[in-house]
Amino acid sequence: MIADIENTAHAVDAAAVMRLLPARPRLLALGEPTHGEDTLLRLRNELFRQLVEQEGYRTVAIESDCIGGLVVDDHVTSGTGTLDHVMEHGFGHGWGAFAANRELVRWMRAYNDGRPPSEQVRFAGFDGPLEMTGAASPRGALTALHGYLAERIDARLLPCTARTLDRLLGADDRWTDPAAMTDPARSVGRSAEAGQLRLLADDLVALLDAHAPHLAAVSAREEWDRARLYGRTATGLLRYHHWAADPSPARMTRLCALRDLMMARNLCALAERGPVLVHAHNSHLQREKSSMRMWQGPVEWWSAGALVSARLGDAYAFVPTALGTLRHRGVDTPAPDTLEGLLYALPEDHCVVDAARLATVLGDRRPAHRLSPWFGYAPFDPAHLADSDGLLFVKDVAQG
């Protein structure tokens, strides 16, 4: 059995990943089972570098704030801002503090230096401006969208003035109150002002769509793409805040689903401009429903990967990551009857596994689903093996 499993494993490089796929996918997603581990992030960096240089991928998208990501993109394409400023202001979830993410940005800037825009590699965050402690104010996206339209179409068509938006938005801390994450009564999302803003945002996006031929003609491609991003983000945030005020038991299920819906829409928009490399947690990229236990109990929702796969079909590919040990988090050698345990017996420190072939080798012998002693690590579900386009296995994740 071990010899048969070993035949499904290959050295980690771009060529090994591409051999698993019938053709180059427009969206190639690499998942991780835990966040912030230097070993996994550096492996991502090397694999993405090879895929950019050898396979022509031209966008790197990570699970980070889509609006903040514009700061990073400006830096890697044109050198705008210092690296320190970019790492502090261009990332969500605190990802800017990780050395491997800093190395990624530095490499992208060096790669682009001296290249024409058509050959440059772009950066994007594809998550909404959302944190575990709450959601951002819609101010930035909504006012940017209004400003874009005000400069390019008849002012009489606008549903409101910038001053009206400012009045309805009020103080930003009304929107960002962290207490609203666990107490729907603290959310401003169902106030009269928020209701008016949802209608106005919808009207502004409708104007963007209705005048698309003119707007695309009078705007640089970058301006047009960003206006559409502002529209998706403004409506997505207002929708998220509305349901954050929901007192029903379905509240967290809906919020998780809305977050992944924002992710999926951003990924589909990025795919329109060329091939994209994606990095996020496995649970956001898998084709199956995702699930998590929260203070309100278990929740499940369709992941961004499932939504994108339903829309793009074979143009979407997903390679999750599984790991053996994470000893500094209390995750020791996996039991031999788990998928991680079977792969841990291989001699390689890390490898790319042909998931479909491994599923055939295992046949009816489904490995046990590993249990994690640490909440921050989600073991790979062996039931999903046949639905993955490959599997990246890392034997030991060292403390960074």
PDB file of C-alpha atoms in Angstrom, residues 64-316:
ATOM      1  CA  SER A  64      -7.215  39.699   2.334  1.00  0.00           C
ATOM      2  CA  ASP A  65      -9.147  42.984   2.167  1.00  0.00           C
ATOM      3  CA  CYS A  66     -10.010  43.735  -1.466  1.00  0.00           C
ATOM      4  CA  ILE A  67      -9.870  47.511  -0.961  1.00  0.00           C
ATOM      5  CA  GLY A  68      -6.612  47.437   0.998  1.00  0.00           C
ATOM      6  CA  GLY A  69      -5.184  45.215  -1.728  1.00  0.00           C
ATOM      7  CA  LEU A  70      -5.277  48.174  -4.108  1.00  0.00           C
ATOM      8  CA  VAL A  71      -2.464  49.729  -2.047  1.00  0.00           C
ATOM      9  CA  VAL A  72      -0.354  46.610  -2.578  1.00  0.00           C
ATOM     10  CA  ASP A  73      -1.167  46.460  -6.281  1.00  0.00           C
ATOM     11  CA  ASP A  74      -0.128  50.090  -6.779  1.00  0.00           C
ATOM     12  CA  HIS A  75       3.180  49.323  -5.101  1.00  0.00           C
ATOM     13  CA  VAL A  76       4.051  46.139  -7.005  1.00  0.00           C
ATOM     14  CA  THR A  77       3.099  47.639 -10.383  1.00  0.00           C
ATOM     15  CA  SER A  78       4.471  51.170 -10.073  1.00  0.00           C
ATOM     16  CA  GLY A  79       6.477  51.370  -6.838  1.00  0.00           C
ATOM     17  CA  THR A  80       3.970  53.657  -5.106  1.00  0.00           C
ATOM     18  CA  GLY A  81       4.565  53.884  -1.339  1.00  0.00           C
ATOM     19  CA  THR A  82       7.212  52.305   0.839  1.00  0.00           C
ATOM     20  CA  LEU A  83       7.213  48.602   1.589  1.00  0.00           C
ATOM     21  CA  ASP A  84       6.567  49.331   5.282  1.00  0.00           C
ATOM     22  CA  HIS A  85       3.516  51.457   4.424  1.00  0.00           C
ATOM     23  CA  VAL A  86       2.167  48.800   2.077  1.00  0.00           C
ATOM     24  CA  MET A  87       2.503  46.003   4.607  1.00  0.00           C
ATOM     25  CA  GLU A  88       0.766  48.084   7.272  1.00  0.00           C
ATOM     26  CA  HIS A  89      -2.118  49.420   5.174  1.00  0.00           C
ATOM     27  CA  GLY A  90      -2.534  46.964   2.296  1.00  0.00           C
ATOM     28  CA  PHE A  91      -3.554  43.783   4.115  1.00  0.00           C
ATOM     29  CA  GLY A  92      -6.496  42.589   6.161  1.00  0.00           C
ATOM     30  CA  HIS A  93      -6.475  40.086   9.049  1.00  0.00           C
ATOM     31  CA  GLY A  94      -3.005  41.210  10.153  1.00  0.00           C
ATOM     32  CA  TRP A  95      -1.387  39.379   7.217  1.00  0.00           C
ATOM     33  CA  GLY A  96       0.989  42.296   6.641  1.00  0.00           C
ATOM     34  CA  ALA A  97       2.964  41.305   9.739  1.00  0.00           C
ATOM     35  CA  PHE A  98       4.098  37.977   8.254  1.00  0.00           C
ATOM     36  CA  ALA A  99       7.611  37.904   6.808  1.00  0.00           C
ATOM     37  CA  ALA A 100       6.622  35.582   3.954  1.00  0.00           C
ATOM     38  CA  ASN A 101       3.923  37.999   2.799  1.00  0.00           C
ATOM     39  CA  ARG A 102       6.500  40.779   2.868  1.00  0.00           C
ATOM     40  CA  GLU A 103       8.794  38.595   0.750  1.00  0.00           C
ATOM     41  CA  LEU A 104       5.947  37.987  -1.708  1.00  0.00           C
ATOM     42  CA  VAL A 105       5.359  41.715  -2.171  1.00  0.00           C
ATOM     43  CA  ARG A 106       9.085  42.399  -2.498  1.00  0.00           C
ATOM     44  CA  TRP A 107       9.451  39.685  -5.155  1.00  0.00           C
ATOM     45  CA  MET A 108       6.438  40.936  -7.123  1.00  0.00           C
ATOM     46  CA  ARG A 109       7.819  44.471  -7.160  1.00  0.00           C
ATOM     47  CA  ALA A 110      11.242  43.224  -8.324  1.00  0.00           C
ATOM     48  CA  TYR A 111       9.644  41.032 -11.010  1.00  0.00           C
ATOM     49  CA  ASN A 112       7.603  43.951 -12.380  1.00  0.00           C
ATOM     50  CA  ASP A 113      10.393  46.516 -12.346  1.00  0.00           C
ATOM     51  CA  GLY A 114      11.104  47.497 -15.944  1.00  0.00           C
ATOM     52  CA  ARG A 115       8.371  45.325 -17.456  1.00  0.00           C
ATOM     53  CA  PRO A 116       5.498  46.781 -19.506  1.00  0.00           C
ATOM     54  CA  PRO A 117       2.054  46.668 -17.814  1.00  0.00           C
ATOM     55  CA  SER A 118       0.907  43.772 -20.020  1.00  0.00           C
ATOM     56  CA  GLU A 119       3.675  41.561 -18.627  1.00  0.00           C
ATOM     57  CA  GLN A 120       3.434  42.583 -14.992  1.00  0.00           C
ATOM     58  CA  VAL A 121       2.046  40.392 -12.231  1.00  0.00           C
ATOM     59  CA  ARG A 122      -0.767  42.030 -10.269  1.00  0.00           C
ATOM     60  CA  PHE A 123      -1.787  41.706  -6.626  1.00  0.00           C
ATOM     61  CA  ALA A 124      -5.345  41.498  -5.314  1.00  0.00           C
ATOM     62  CA  GLY A 125      -7.103  40.899  -2.043  1.00  0.00           C
ATOM     63  CA  PHE A 126     -10.322  39.023  -2.748  1.00  0.00           C
ATOM     64  CA  ASP A 127     -11.892  39.024   0.714  1.00  0.00           C
ATOM     65  CA  GLY A 128     -14.331  41.713   1.729  1.00  0.00           C
ATOM     66  CA  PRO A 129     -13.216  44.422   4.206  1.00  0.00           C
ATOM     67  CA  LEU A 130     -14.252  42.062   7.003  1.00  0.00           C
ATOM     68  CA  GLU A 131     -12.576  40.923  10.198  1.00  0.00           C
ATOM     69  CA  MET A 132     -13.574  38.450  12.884  1.00  0.00           C
ATOM     70  CA  THR A 133     -14.367  41.477  15.062  1.00  0.00           C
ATOM     71  CA  GLY A 134     -16.690  43.053  12.519  1.00  0.00           C
ATOM     72  CA  ALA A 135     -17.095  44.703   9.135  1.00  0.00           C
ATOM     73  CA  ALA A 136     -15.767  47.969   7.764  1.00  0.00           C
ATOM     74  CA  SER A 137     -17.847  51.054   7.163  1.00  0.00           C
ATOM     75  CA  PRO A 138     -19.176  51.199   3.584  1.00  0.00           C
ATOM     76  CA  ARG A 139     -17.987  54.812   3.372  1.00  0.00           C
ATOM     77  CA  GLY A 140     -14.811  54.270   1.370  1.00  0.00           C
ATOM     78  CA  ALA A 141     -16.325  52.068  -1.330  1.00  0.00           C
ATOM     79  CA  LEU A 142     -19.612  53.980  -1.557  1.00  0.00           C
ATOM     80  CA  THR A 143     -18.075  57.452  -1.821  1.00  0.00           C
ATOM     81  CA  ALA A 144     -15.444  56.237  -4.307  1.00  0.00           C
ATOM     82  CA  LEU A 145     -18.186  54.798  -6.513  1.00  0.00           C
ATOM     83  CA  HIS A 146     -20.222  58.009  -6.283  1.00  0.00           C
ATOM     84  CA  GLY A 147     -17.158  60.095  -7.121  1.00  0.00           C
ATOM     85  CA  TYR A 148     -16.318  57.951 -10.142  1.00  0.00           C
ATOM     86  CA  LEU A 149     -19.839  58.312 -11.555  1.00  0.00           C
ATOM     87  CA  ALA A 150     -20.103  62.034 -10.745  1.00  0.00           C
ATOM     88  CA  GLU A 151     -17.055  62.734 -12.904  1.00  0.00           C
ATOM     89  CA  ARG A 152     -18.348  60.800 -15.927  1.00  0.00           C
ATOM     90  CA  ILE A 153     -22.142  60.984 -16.253  1.00  0.00           C
ATOM     91  CA  ASP A 154     -24.836  63.664 -16.094  1.00  0.00           C
ATOM     92  CA  ALA A 155     -25.174  64.758 -12.453  1.00  0.00           C
ATOM     93  CA  ARG A 156     -28.967  64.754 -12.830  1.00  0.00           C
ATOM     94  CA  LEU A 157     -28.858  60.956 -13.095  1.00  0.00           C
ATOM     95  CA  LEU A 158     -27.202  60.476  -9.716  1.00  0.00           C
ATOM     96  CA  PRO A 159     -29.652  59.353  -7.006  1.00  0.00           C
ATOM     97  CA  CYS A 160     -28.096  61.626  -4.379  1.00  0.00           C
ATOM     98  CA  THR A 161     -25.265  64.008  -3.641  1.00  0.00           C
ATOM     99  CA  ALA A 162     -22.007  63.203  -1.894  1.00  0.00           C
ATOM    100  CA  ARG A 163     -23.227  65.312   1.018  1.00  0.00           C
ATOM    101  CA  THR A 164     -26.313  63.107   1.393  1.00  0.00           C
ATOM    102  CA  LEU A 165     -24.146  60.002   1.483  1.00  0.00           C
ATOM    103  CA  ASP A 166     -21.954  61.561   4.153  1.00  0.00           C
ATOM    104  CA  ARG A 167     -24.971  62.458   6.288  1.00  0.00           C
ATOM    105  CA  LEU A 168     -26.484  58.991   6.033  1.00  0.00           C
ATOM    106  CA  LEU A 169     -23.177  57.246   6.736  1.00  0.00           C
ATOM    107  CA  GLY A 170     -22.529  59.219   9.913  1.00  0.00           C
ATOM    108  CA  ALA A 171     -19.560  58.330  12.092  1.00  0.00           C
ATOM    109  CA  ASP A 172     -17.616  55.294  10.931  1.00  0.00           C
ATOM    110  CA  ASP A 173     -17.402  53.821  14.432  1.00  0.00           C
ATOM    111  CA  ARG A 174     -21.167  53.202  14.260  1.00  0.00           C
ATOM    112  CA  TRP A 175     -20.423  50.609  11.593  1.00  0.00           C
ATOM    113  CA  THR A 176     -17.267  49.097  13.071  1.00  0.00           C
ATOM    114  CA  ASP A 177     -18.428  48.532  16.665  1.00  0.00           C
ATOM    115  CA  PRO A 178     -16.902  45.095  17.527  1.00  0.00           C
ATOM    116  CA  ALA A 179     -19.751  44.353  19.935  1.00  0.00           C
ATOM    117  CA  ALA A 180     -22.049  44.015  16.920  1.00  0.00           C
ATOM    118  CA  MET A 181     -20.390  40.736  15.929  1.00  0.00           C
ATOM    119  CA  THR A 182     -21.965  38.898  18.865  1.00  0.00           C
ATOM    120  CA  ASP A 183     -24.857  41.250  19.647  1.00  0.00           C
ATOM    121  CA  PRO A 184     -27.148  42.017  16.684  1.00  0.00           C
ATOM    122  CA  ALA A 185     -28.805  44.794  18.669  1.00  0.00           C
ATOM    123  CA  ARG A 186     -25.519  46.739  18.476  1.00  0.00           C
ATOM    124  CA  SER A 187     -25.450  46.649  14.667  1.00  0.00           C
ATOM    125  CA  VAL A 188     -26.407  49.748  12.702  1.00  0.00           C
ATOM    126  CA  GLY A 189     -27.276  47.603   9.690  1.00  0.00           C
ATOM    127  CA  ARG A 190     -31.071  47.894  10.002  1.00  0.00           C
ATOM    128  CA  SER A 191     -31.272  51.560  10.876  1.00  0.00           C
ATOM    129  CA  ALA A 192     -33.311  53.869   8.672  1.00  0.00           C
ATOM    130  CA  GLU A 193     -30.097  55.408   7.345  1.00  0.00           C
ATOM    131  CA  ALA A 194     -28.651  51.998   6.449  1.00  0.00           C
ATOM    132  CA  GLY A 195     -31.854  51.117   4.606  1.00  0.00           C
ATOM    133  CA  GLN A 196     -31.618  54.301   2.535  1.00  0.00           C
ATOM    134  CA  LEU A 197     -27.959  53.638   1.809  1.00  0.00           C
ATOM    135  CA  ARG A 198     -28.747  50.149   0.497  1.00  0.00           C
ATOM    136  CA  LEU A 199     -31.220  51.621  -1.974  1.00  0.00           C
ATOM    137  CA  LEU A 200     -28.792  54.339  -3.037  1.00  0.00           C
ATOM    138  CA  ALA A 201     -25.953  51.846  -3.463  1.00  0.00           C
ATOM    139  CA  ASP A 202     -28.201  49.689  -5.612  1.00  0.00           C
ATOM    140  CA  ASP A 203     -29.079  52.712  -7.769  1.00  0.00           C
ATOM    141  CA  LEU A 204     -25.422  53.677  -8.142  1.00  0.00           C
ATOM    142  CA  VAL A 205     -24.470  50.162  -9.250  1.00  0.00           C
ATOM    143  CA  ALA A 206     -27.411  50.167 -11.669  1.00  0.00           C
ATOM    144  CA  LEU A 207     -26.045  53.405 -13.177  1.00  0.00           C
ATOM    145  CA  LEU A 208     -22.631  51.775 -13.478  1.00  0.00           C
ATOM    146  CA  ASP A 209     -24.163  48.875 -15.398  1.00  0.00           C
ATOM    147  CA  ALA A 210     -26.587  50.936 -17.484  1.00  0.00           C
ATOM    148  CA  HIS A 211     -23.807  53.260 -18.694  1.00  0.00           C
ATOM    149  CA  ALA A 212     -21.146  50.582 -19.067  1.00  0.00           C
ATOM    150  CA  PRO A 213     -20.435  51.257 -22.778  1.00  0.00           C
ATOM    151  CA  HIS A 214     -19.788  54.941 -22.145  1.00  0.00           C
ATOM    152  CA  LEU A 215     -17.943  54.454 -18.875  1.00  0.00           C
ATOM    153  CA  ALA A 216     -15.657  51.762 -20.263  1.00  0.00           C
ATOM    154  CA  ALA A 217     -14.870  53.989 -23.236  1.00  0.00           C
ATOM    155  CA  VAL A 218     -13.972  57.101 -21.213  1.00  0.00           C
ATOM    156  CA  SER A 219     -12.118  55.293 -18.413  1.00  0.00           C
ATOM    157  CA  ALA A 220      -8.785  53.578 -18.277  1.00  0.00           C
ATOM    158  CA  ARG A 221      -9.265  49.834 -17.765  1.00  0.00           C
ATOM    159  CA  GLU A 222      -7.890  50.183 -14.251  1.00  0.00           C
ATOM    160  CA  GLU A 223     -10.439  52.892 -13.364  1.00  0.00           C
ATOM    161  CA  TRP A 224     -13.306  50.819 -14.728  1.00  0.00           C
ATOM    162  CA  ASP A 225     -12.242  47.686 -12.859  1.00  0.00           C
ATOM    163  CA  ARG A 226     -11.896  49.619  -9.607  1.00  0.00           C
ATOM    164  CA  ALA A 227     -15.314  51.257 -10.003  1.00  0.00           C
ATOM    165  CA  ARG A 228     -16.875  47.819 -10.351  1.00  0.00           C
ATOM    166  CA  LEU A 229     -14.946  46.661  -7.271  1.00  0.00           C
ATOM    167  CA  TYR A 230     -16.273  49.654  -5.313  1.00  0.00           C
ATOM    168  CA  GLY A 231     -19.794  48.749  -6.382  1.00  0.00           C
ATOM    169  CA  ARG A 232     -19.461  45.098  -5.333  1.00  0.00           C
ATOM    170  CA  THR A 233     -17.900  46.104  -2.025  1.00  0.00           C
ATOM    171  CA  ALA A 234     -20.413  48.824  -1.156  1.00  0.00           C
ATOM    172  CA  THR A 235     -23.453  46.625  -1.804  1.00  0.00           C
ATOM    173  CA  GLY A 236     -21.771  43.620  -0.177  1.00  0.00           C
ATOM    174  CA  LEU A 237     -20.901  45.522   2.999  1.00  0.00           C
ATOM    175  CA  LEU A 238     -24.368  47.053   3.331  1.00  0.00           C
ATOM    176  CA  ARG A 239     -25.925  43.629   2.855  1.00  0.00           C
ATOM    177  CA  TYR A 240     -23.547  42.162   5.461  1.00  0.00           C
ATOM    178  CA  HIS A 241     -24.330  44.907   7.983  1.00  0.00           C
ATOM    179  CA  HIS A 242     -28.072  44.411   7.398  1.00  0.00           C
ATOM    180  CA  TRP A 243     -27.851  40.738   8.320  1.00  0.00           C
ATOM    181  CA  ALA A 244     -25.464  41.415  11.202  1.00  0.00           C
ATOM    182  CA  ALA A 245     -28.511  43.041  12.816  1.00  0.00           C
ATOM    183  CA  ASP A 246     -30.560  39.864  12.372  1.00  0.00           C
ATOM    184  CA  PRO A 247     -31.493  38.311  15.749  1.00  0.00           C
ATOM    185  CA  SER A 248     -32.528  34.944  14.283  1.00  0.00           C
ATOM    186  CA  PRO A 249     -30.596  31.659  14.766  1.00  0.00           C
ATOM    187  CA  ALA A 250     -29.638  31.769  11.069  1.00  0.00           C
ATOM    188  CA  ARG A 251     -27.589  34.932  11.546  1.00  0.00           C
ATOM    189  CA  MET A 252     -24.042  33.503  11.511  1.00  0.00           C
ATOM    190  CA  THR A 253     -24.840  31.034   8.738  1.00  0.00           C
ATOM    191  CA  ARG A 254     -25.987  33.929   6.605  1.00  0.00           C
ATOM    192  CA  LEU A 255     -22.979  36.108   7.474  1.00  0.00           C
ATOM    193  CA  CYS A 256     -20.507  33.336   6.593  1.00  0.00           C
ATOM    194  CA  ALA A 257     -22.326  32.768   3.301  1.00  0.00           C
ATOM    195  CA  LEU A 258     -22.329  36.486   2.478  1.00  0.00           C
ATOM    196  CA  ARG A 259     -18.595  36.743   3.106  1.00  0.00           C
ATOM    197  CA  ASP A 260     -17.857  33.896   0.700  1.00  0.00           C
ATOM    198  CA  LEU A 261     -20.267  35.363  -1.832  1.00  0.00           C
ATOM    199  CA  MET A 262     -18.219  38.577  -1.795  1.00  0.00           C
ATOM    200  CA  MET A 263     -15.071  36.491  -2.254  1.00  0.00           C
ATOM    201  CA  ALA A 264     -16.569  34.586  -5.184  1.00  0.00           C
ATOM    202  CA  ARG A 265     -17.697  37.728  -6.992  1.00  0.00           C
ATOM    203  CA  ASN A 266     -14.258  39.262  -6.606  1.00  0.00           C
ATOM    204  CA  LEU A 267     -12.568  36.119  -7.932  1.00  0.00           C
ATOM    205  CA  CYS A 268     -14.839  35.957 -10.976  1.00  0.00           C
ATOM    206  CA  ALA A 269     -14.086  39.617 -11.718  1.00  0.00           C
ATOM    207  CA  LEU A 270     -10.330  38.982 -11.442  1.00  0.00           C
ATOM    208  CA  ALA A 271     -10.631  36.012 -13.801  1.00  0.00           C
ATOM    209  CA  GLU A 272     -11.980  38.327 -16.506  1.00  0.00           C
ATOM    210  CA  ARG A 273      -8.577  39.990 -16.895  1.00  0.00           C
ATOM    211  CA  GLY A 274      -6.471  36.834 -17.133  1.00  0.00           C
ATOM    212  CA  PRO A 275      -5.212  33.751 -15.255  1.00  0.00           C
ATOM    213  CA  VAL A 276      -5.237  34.091 -11.460  1.00  0.00           C
ATOM    214  CA  LEU A 277      -3.408  32.334  -8.636  1.00  0.00           C
ATOM    215  CA  VAL A 278      -5.472  32.218  -5.440  1.00  0.00           C
ATOM    216  CA  HIS A 279      -4.420  31.513  -1.859  1.00  0.00           C
ATOM    217  CA  ALA A 280      -6.771  31.162   1.107  1.00  0.00           C
ATOM    218  CA  HIS A 281      -7.960  28.728   3.720  1.00  0.00           C
ATOM    219  CA  ASN A 282      -9.087  25.369   2.341  1.00  0.00           C
ATOM    220  CA  SER A 283     -12.587  26.022   3.678  1.00  0.00           C
ATOM    221  CA  HIS A 284     -13.005  29.063   1.412  1.00  0.00           C
ATOM    222  CA  LEU A 285     -11.783  27.304  -1.732  1.00  0.00           C
ATOM    223  CA  GLN A 286     -13.233  23.780  -1.572  1.00  0.00           C
ATOM    224  CA  ARG A 287     -16.053  22.705  -3.871  1.00  0.00           C
ATOM    225  CA  GLU A 288     -18.101  21.289  -1.008  1.00  0.00           C
ATOM    226  CA  LYS A 289     -20.060  23.108   1.663  1.00  0.00           C
ATOM    227  CA  SER A 290     -17.958  24.561   4.454  1.00  0.00           C
ATOM    228  CA  SER A 291     -18.789  24.230   8.117  1.00  0.00           C
ATOM    229  CA  MET A 292     -17.627  25.671  11.407  1.00  0.00           C
ATOM    230  CA  ARG A 293     -18.717  25.623  15.035  1.00  0.00           C
ATOM    231  CA  MET A 294     -19.332  29.084  16.485  1.00  0.00           C
ATOM    232  CA  TRP A 295     -20.814  30.479  19.673  1.00  0.00           C
ATOM    233  CA  GLN A 296     -24.292  30.099  18.152  1.00  0.00           C
ATOM    234  CA  GLY A 297     -23.597  26.453  17.303  1.00  0.00           C
ATOM    235  CA  PRO A 298     -22.609  24.765  14.012  1.00  0.00           C
ATOM    236  CA  VAL A 299     -22.966  26.703  10.762  1.00  0.00           C
ATOM    237  CA  GLU A 300     -22.506  25.595   7.166  1.00  0.00           C
ATOM    238  CA  TRP A 301     -22.487  27.490   3.885  1.00  0.00           C
ATOM    239  CA  TRP A 302     -21.353  27.249   0.269  1.00  0.00           C
ATOM    240  CA  SER A 303     -17.725  28.325  -0.008  1.00  0.00           C
ATOM    241  CA  ALA A 304     -16.333  30.806  -2.512  1.00  0.00           C
ATOM    242  CA  GLY A 305     -14.681  27.883  -4.294  1.00  0.00           C
ATOM    243  CA  ALA A 306     -18.000  26.077  -4.652  1.00  0.00           C
ATOM    244  CA  LEU A 307     -19.638  29.222  -6.042  1.00  0.00           C
ATOM    245  CA  VAL A 308     -16.796  29.929  -8.478  1.00  0.00           C
ATOM    246  CA  SER A 309     -16.645  26.290  -9.579  1.00  0.00           C
ATOM    247  CA  ALA A 310     -20.380  26.318 -10.319  1.00  0.00           C
ATOM    248  CA  ARG A 311     -19.865  29.351 -12.539  1.00  0.00           C
ATOM    249  CA  LEU A 312     -16.508  28.619 -14.202  1.00  0.00           C
ATOM    250  CA  GLY A 313     -16.525  24.817 -14.341  1.00  0.00           C
ATOM    251  CA  ASP A 314     -13.190  23.398 -15.477  1.00  0.00           C
ATOM    252  CA  ALA A 315     -11.684  26.892 -15.538  1.00  0.00           C
ATOM    253  CA  TYR A 316     -11.445  26.576 -11.734  1.00  0.00           C
TER     254      TYR A 316
END
